[in-house]
C-alpha cells in the first residue's frame, strides 16, 4: 500500500512539473469524455421526449381502452354503458379515467358562414392521459359543466377562422343544430406541423350530453384508463370479465392497450439512435486516446535521463512502471471529471433541454448513467494510454542516462 501511495505521489508530482504538456495532451481527452457523457445524457432525454410524443397519440403507459359495440352495427346505449363502467370501476379505484366520443361533426357559425367541423367529446383527464399541450389558454375542467356557456378547446386553424381573438377577451363560438348554443373558447391546440389546417373542436362530454338526448348517428365512444404498467396485464382481463357479465345480447366489450409500451419494437428507433451516437462518441474517444498515447511516447524519450537516474538511486521496476502508469491514469481521470462537470452544468439547464426537445413536459434530472459512463471511459483511456509508455519506461537502463 505504501508503494502504491508513493507511486501515486510521484505521478502527481510529475503532472505538476509538466503542467503545459499535460494540459495540452488532455484537452482532447476532456472534450472526448465530455462528448461521450453528453451523448449518453442526450439519449436519455431523447428517450423521454420520444415517450411523451407517443403518449400524445396512444396515451401514457399503460393506457387501457374499453369499447362496446353491437354485433349488428346498431347504436349502443352509451348512457347504459357509462353506468355499467362506473359500477365496475369502483372496485378498481382508478385515478385517471376519461370518456371520448369521436366520429361526429358539429355545425359552427363562422364569419364566412356555417361550417361542419369535426368534434370530440372528452372528459378533463383525457388531457393528462395524452399529455395534451395548448398554444394558449387552459384545458377543460370538471367544474365547467355548470357554466352557462360551456367551454370549448379549438384547433389553431379554427382560431384563425374566428379572427384569433385573444382568449383574455373571452371569445365565443356558436354551434347550430343539436347541442347548439354559445360555447366559450378557453384553449387553443397548436398546429401539429406545417400545413396543419384541420378544423376541430373539443367539448366537455357531460356539458354537451346535457343538451342532447344521445350521441349523433355515426359517433362512437370509448373509455380510457391510465394505470401502472405493472398492473395493466392483471387489470385488463378482470375488467373485461366484469364488464361482460350481464351484457345485453349482441353487444361485445373489447379491452386493449393503446399506449406505445404495448407495441412490439416500440423502442427500436431509440436503440438505433443510441448505437449510432454512442459509436460516434466512442470513435472520438479512441482518437483522443491514440493522440495521448503518441504524446506520452514522445515525452518518454525526453525522460530517459530522469528515469535512468531514478533507477540508479534504487527505484524498482514496479515503482517506475506504476509512476508512469498512474501519471497518465490520474491525469486522464482529472480531465474526464472536468469534462463531465462541464456537461452536467450545461445540461442541467431546463431551458437548454426544452429548447433542444421542444414540447417536453417532464424534464428528467441529469442521468447519473451518463456521468458514470464518462468516468469509466476516462479511467479506461488513462489505463490504456499509460500502460504502453509504462512498458517503455521499464526498458530504460541506467546506462541510458549516461548516454543522454
XYZ file of C-alpha atoms in Angstrom:
404
model
C 0.000 0.000 0.000
C 2.879 2.340 0.845
C 4.489 1.654 -2.521
C 1.243 2.397 -4.332
C 0.799 5.691 -2.470
C 4.407 6.576 -3.195
C 3.924 5.884 -6.908
C 0.733 7.946 -6.858
C 2.595 10.816 -5.180
C 5.363 10.650 -7.783
C 2.787 10.643 -10.586
C 1.071 13.722 -9.192
C 4.433 15.491 -8.812
C 5.251 14.756 -12.461
C 1.908 16.155 -13.544
C 2.595 19.355 -11.624
C 6.079 19.685 -13.102
C 4.907 19.154 -16.692
C 1.751 21.242 -16.475
C 1.799 22.582 -20.032
C 2.464 19.222 -21.670
C -0.208 17.540 -19.578
C -2.690 20.328 -20.230
C -2.245 20.231 -23.992
C -2.393 16.445 -24.150
C -5.502 16.176 -22.004
C -7.686 18.847 -23.599
C -8.694 16.335 -26.245
C -9.478 13.720 -23.580
C -11.658 16.180 -21.648
C -13.517 17.079 -24.832
C -13.912 13.411 -25.835
C -15.157 12.299 -22.414
C -17.471 15.300 -22.279
C -18.833 14.430 -25.721
C -19.423 10.819 -24.679
C -21.186 11.951 -21.492
C -23.321 14.421 -23.431
C -24.308 11.766 -25.986
C -25.424 9.347 -23.274
C -27.323 12.105 -21.439
C -28.993 13.377 -24.610
C -30.042 9.830 -25.481
C -31.842 9.675 -22.114
C -33.600 12.973 -22.846
C -34.422 11.675 -26.325
C -35.974 8.573 -24.764
C -38.198 10.740 -22.560
C -39.107 13.003 -25.477
C -39.994 10.052 -27.701
C -42.121 8.554 -24.918
C -44.009 11.832 -24.451
C -44.650 12.150 -28.168
C -46.015 8.615 -28.182
C -48.161 9.419 -25.140
C -49.934 12.142 -27.106
C -51.159 9.589 -29.633
C -51.851 6.425 -27.674
C -51.865 7.581 -24.070
C -49.356 7.159 -21.297
C -48.019 3.753 -20.405
C -50.175 1.946 -19.621
C -53.484 3.117 -21.147
C -56.341 0.620 -21.274
C -59.105 1.284 -23.790
C -62.615 -0.063 -23.239
C -65.089 -0.020 -26.120
C -68.558 -1.519 -26.534
C -70.031 -2.368 -29.932
C -73.102 -4.112 -31.292
C -72.614 -7.184 -33.456
C -75.301 -5.960 -35.880
C -73.831 -2.465 -36.138
C -76.754 -0.910 -34.267
C -76.232 2.094 -31.992
C -75.198 1.288 -28.418
C -76.873 2.999 -25.478
C -73.780 4.814 -24.193
C -75.583 6.083 -21.088
C -76.141 2.481 -20.021
C -72.523 1.676 -20.825
C -71.375 4.636 -18.707
C -73.398 3.383 -15.744
C -72.034 -0.138 -16.145
C -68.465 1.115 -16.401
C -68.861 3.367 -13.338
C -70.133 0.445 -11.224
C -67.342 -1.875 -12.322
C -64.626 0.777 -11.977
C -65.481 1.402 -8.311
C -63.783 -1.809 -7.244
C -60.539 -0.853 -9.015
C -60.436 2.736 -7.714
C -58.951 4.130 -10.937
C -57.316 7.542 -10.541
C -57.384 8.571 -14.221
C -60.325 7.682 -16.462
C -61.751 9.577 -19.410
C -64.506 9.144 -21.970
C -64.001 10.188 -25.529
C -66.622 10.323 -28.275
C -65.428 10.648 -31.855
C -66.746 10.353 -35.366
C -69.100 13.308 -35.085
C -69.327 16.782 -36.572
C -70.997 19.944 -35.345
C -72.227 22.900 -37.343
C -70.279 26.016 -36.369
C -71.263 29.548 -37.247
C -68.154 31.211 -38.669
C -67.795 34.731 -40.116
C -67.971 33.298 -43.636
C -70.964 31.031 -42.961
C -71.946 27.788 -41.228
C -69.275 25.087 -41.481
C -69.224 21.427 -40.466
C -66.369 20.961 -38.007
C -65.131 17.601 -36.649
C -65.736 17.431 -32.910
C -64.767 15.298 -29.948
C -66.495 14.944 -26.598
C -63.949 14.318 -23.866
C -63.522 14.262 -20.108
C -60.964 16.588 -18.475
C -58.498 13.820 -17.572
C -58.092 12.996 -21.261
C -55.583 15.853 -21.421
C -53.493 14.250 -18.656
C -53.551 10.778 -20.187
C -52.498 12.128 -23.590
C -50.220 14.953 -22.428
C -52.227 17.453 -24.446
C -50.457 20.776 -24.945
C -52.075 24.113 -25.638
C -50.895 27.109 -27.579
C -52.931 29.384 -25.327
C -55.470 29.123 -22.548
C -56.370 26.125 -20.428
C -57.890 22.698 -20.758
C -61.405 21.591 -19.833
C -62.325 21.155 -16.146
C -64.976 19.180 -14.274
C -66.497 22.379 -12.879
C -67.069 23.690 -16.402
C -70.211 21.562 -16.654
C -72.003 24.210 -14.565
C -71.062 27.104 -16.856
C -73.863 28.840 -18.758
C -71.593 28.995 -21.792
C -69.855 25.589 -21.818
C -66.126 25.662 -22.630
C -64.536 24.585 -25.882
C -60.955 23.919 -26.931
C -60.356 24.556 -30.610
C -57.547 23.956 -33.085
C -55.302 26.810 -34.152
C -56.709 26.665 -37.684
C -60.242 27.183 -36.340
C -58.958 30.007 -34.128
C -57.639 31.677 -37.275
C -61.097 31.392 -38.845
C -62.674 33.335 -35.963
C -60.038 36.066 -36.133
C -57.534 34.902 -33.465
C -59.415 36.840 -30.812
C -57.233 36.886 -27.651
C -58.549 34.450 -25.050
C -58.364 37.210 -22.449
C -61.324 38.786 -24.284
C -63.361 35.591 -23.725
C -64.154 34.768 -27.364
C -67.176 32.573 -28.046
C -68.179 30.233 -30.805
C -71.747 29.374 -31.777
C -72.987 25.913 -32.703
C -76.235 25.330 -34.564
C -78.399 22.222 -34.688
C -78.378 19.549 -31.958
C -76.433 20.661 -28.910
C -76.300 24.122 -30.377
C -75.693 27.281 -28.421
C -72.881 29.529 -27.376
C -69.602 27.984 -26.231
C -66.701 29.902 -24.724
C -63.261 29.263 -26.203
C -60.923 28.540 -23.266
C -57.982 26.926 -25.051
C -56.260 26.608 -28.421
C -54.401 23.493 -29.606
C -51.326 24.374 -31.693
C -50.774 23.109 -35.210
C -49.111 19.712 -35.288
C -46.861 20.622 -38.193
C -46.518 22.593 -41.396
C -49.728 22.622 -43.391
C -51.949 21.528 -40.498
C -55.206 23.307 -41.277
C -57.549 20.887 -39.535
C -60.653 22.475 -38.053
C -61.513 20.748 -34.778
C -63.395 21.496 -31.612
C -63.212 19.604 -28.303
C -66.204 19.852 -25.981
C -66.760 18.722 -22.415
C -68.538 15.368 -22.596
C -71.134 15.980 -19.860
C -71.782 19.586 -20.906
C -72.662 18.553 -24.454
C -74.652 15.484 -23.414
C -76.797 17.639 -21.136
C -78.056 19.414 -24.278
C -78.883 16.357 -26.389
C -80.730 13.074 -25.894
C -77.937 10.961 -27.293
C -74.848 10.913 -29.450
C -75.399 11.658 -33.139
C -75.568 8.792 -35.607
C -72.170 7.506 -36.587
C -70.445 8.671 -33.400
C -68.730 6.127 -31.229
C -67.494 6.349 -27.658
C -64.888 4.606 -25.520
C -63.301 4.746 -22.086
C -59.586 5.246 -21.463
C -57.908 4.289 -18.189
C -54.357 5.131 -17.179
C -52.839 2.557 -14.809
C -49.343 1.441 -13.867
C -47.506 -0.732 -16.370
C -47.101 -3.447 -13.759
C -50.878 -3.504 -13.219
C -52.153 -3.425 -16.793
C -51.750 -7.133 -17.544
C -53.583 -8.099 -14.356
C -56.358 -5.497 -14.566
C -57.266 -5.924 -18.246
C -58.707 -9.495 -18.154
C -60.569 -8.938 -14.864
C -62.038 -5.646 -16.093
C -63.183 -7.259 -19.343
C -64.817 -10.161 -17.478
C -66.696 -7.825 -15.123
C -67.943 -5.607 -17.962
C -69.154 -8.592 -19.985
C -71.174 -10.017 -17.094
C -74.859 -9.338 -17.801
C -74.109 -7.540 -21.069
C -77.138 -7.295 -23.384
C -77.181 -9.960 -26.070
C -75.451 -8.950 -29.272
C -73.045 -6.492 -27.653
C -69.296 -7.014 -27.404
C -66.810 -5.467 -24.975
C -63.220 -5.041 -26.098
C -60.442 -4.233 -23.643
C -56.986 -3.457 -25.052
C -53.960 -1.270 -24.588
C -53.280 1.689 -26.856
C -50.045 3.052 -25.378
C -46.693 2.811 -27.098
C -45.217 0.465 -24.473
C -47.630 -2.279 -25.584
C -46.421 -2.128 -29.188
C -43.657 -4.566 -30.223
C -40.398 -2.859 -31.082
C -41.572 0.438 -29.594
C -38.048 1.493 -28.592
C -36.169 0.133 -31.632
C -35.684 3.611 -33.064
C -34.321 4.829 -29.738
C -31.911 1.889 -29.530
C -30.668 2.650 -33.055
C -30.166 6.311 -32.134
C -28.144 5.328 -29.068
C -25.990 2.898 -31.059
C -25.185 5.451 -33.759
C -24.448 8.347 -31.423
C -22.608 6.101 -28.986
C -20.461 4.742 -31.815
C -19.549 8.258 -32.931
C -18.603 9.240 -29.371
C -16.527 6.048 -28.978
C -14.609 6.830 -32.160
C -13.887 10.355 -30.911
C -12.716 8.934 -27.584
C -10.499 6.373 -29.309
C -8.850 9.086 -31.423
C -8.222 11.107 -28.277
C -6.670 8.058 -26.603
C -4.384 7.395 -29.588
C -3.287 11.014 -29.572
C -2.497 10.831 -25.872
C -0.516 7.591 -26.286
C 1.551 9.207 -29.040
C 2.275 12.257 -26.904
C 3.212 10.080 -23.922
C 5.614 8.002 -26.006
C 7.326 11.111 -27.359
C 7.539 12.530 -23.849
C 9.015 9.263 -22.595
C 12.008 9.641 -24.926
C 12.666 13.015 -23.316
C 12.522 11.495 -19.829
C 15.122 8.746 -20.350
C 17.736 10.593 -18.235
C 15.214 11.204 -15.457
C 14.093 7.573 -15.322
C 17.690 6.311 -15.574
C 18.728 8.469 -12.591
C 15.781 7.099 -10.601
C 16.848 3.565 -11.389
C 20.432 4.448 -10.356
C 19.169 5.617 -6.962
C 17.359 2.337 -6.354
C 13.884 2.807 -7.845
C 12.426 -0.627 -8.545
C 10.918 -1.637 -11.876
C 7.474 -1.743 -10.312
C 7.890 1.744 -8.855
C 8.901 3.158 -12.255
C 6.101 1.308 -14.031
C 3.354 2.478 -11.668
C 4.687 6.032 -11.556
C 4.368 6.395 -15.329
C 1.140 4.385 -15.442
C -0.552 6.361 -12.662
C 0.640 9.660 -14.133
C -1.477 9.011 -17.207
C -4.339 7.466 -15.218
C -4.599 10.355 -12.768
C -4.307 12.992 -15.484
C -6.990 11.490 -17.733
C -9.308 10.900 -14.784
C -8.999 14.528 -13.721
C -9.537 15.650 -17.329
C -12.554 13.369 -17.609
C -14.055 14.710 -14.385
C -13.629 18.259 -15.666
C -15.290 17.366 -18.978
C -18.154 15.621 -17.168
C -18.629 18.566 -14.803
C -18.921 20.993 -17.723
C -21.508 18.793 -19.465
C -23.501 18.378 -16.239
C -23.503 22.134 -15.636
C -24.686 22.817 -19.191
C -27.350 20.106 -19.458
C -28.830 20.732 -16.022
C -30.372 23.862 -17.508
C -34.032 23.007 -18.169
C -34.179 25.881 -20.635
C -31.478 24.313 -22.815
C -33.060 20.849 -22.730
C -36.547 22.145 -23.552
C -35.029 24.180 -26.396
C -33.474 21.020 -27.823
C -36.649 18.979 -27.271
C -39.500 21.392 -27.863
C -42.664 20.446 -26.013
C -41.075 18.152 -23.407
C -43.169 18.347 -20.235
C -41.333 16.196 -17.675
C -37.644 17.052 -17.970
C -35.755 14.249 -16.175
C -32.788 15.086 -13.939
C -29.328 14.693 -15.389
C -28.875 10.924 -15.785
C -26.213 9.538 -13.465
C -25.624 6.773 -16.013
C -24.114 9.357 -18.345
C -21.705 10.615 -15.689
C -20.677 7.070 -14.749
C -20.109 6.117 -18.392
C -17.929 9.199 -18.863
C -15.956 8.499 -15.694
C -15.366 4.854 -16.615
C -14.318 5.900 -20.119
C -11.767 8.383 -18.772
C -10.299 5.752 -16.432
C -10.080 3.163 -19.232
C -8.429 5.641 -21.585
C -5.973 6.603 -18.857
C -5.143 2.974 -18.197
C -4.629 2.154 -21.875
C -2.636 5.294 -22.671
C -0.485 4.807 -19.558
C 0.231 1.105 -19.944
C 2.272 1.327 -23.163
C 4.528 4.235 -22.034
C 4.991 2.441 -18.691
C 6.276 -0.636 -20.527
C 8.707 1.589 -22.431
C 9.885 3.086 -19.142
C 10.667 -0.403 -17.815
C 13.212 -0.883 -20.593
C 15.204 2.229 -19.650
C 18.580 1.302 -18.135
C 20.984 3.284 -16.006
C 23.484 3.410 -18.840
C 20.885 5.206 -20.962
C 21.018 8.154 -18.590
C 24.757 8.487 -19.179
C 24.356 8.361 -22.972
C 21.795 11.158 -22.872
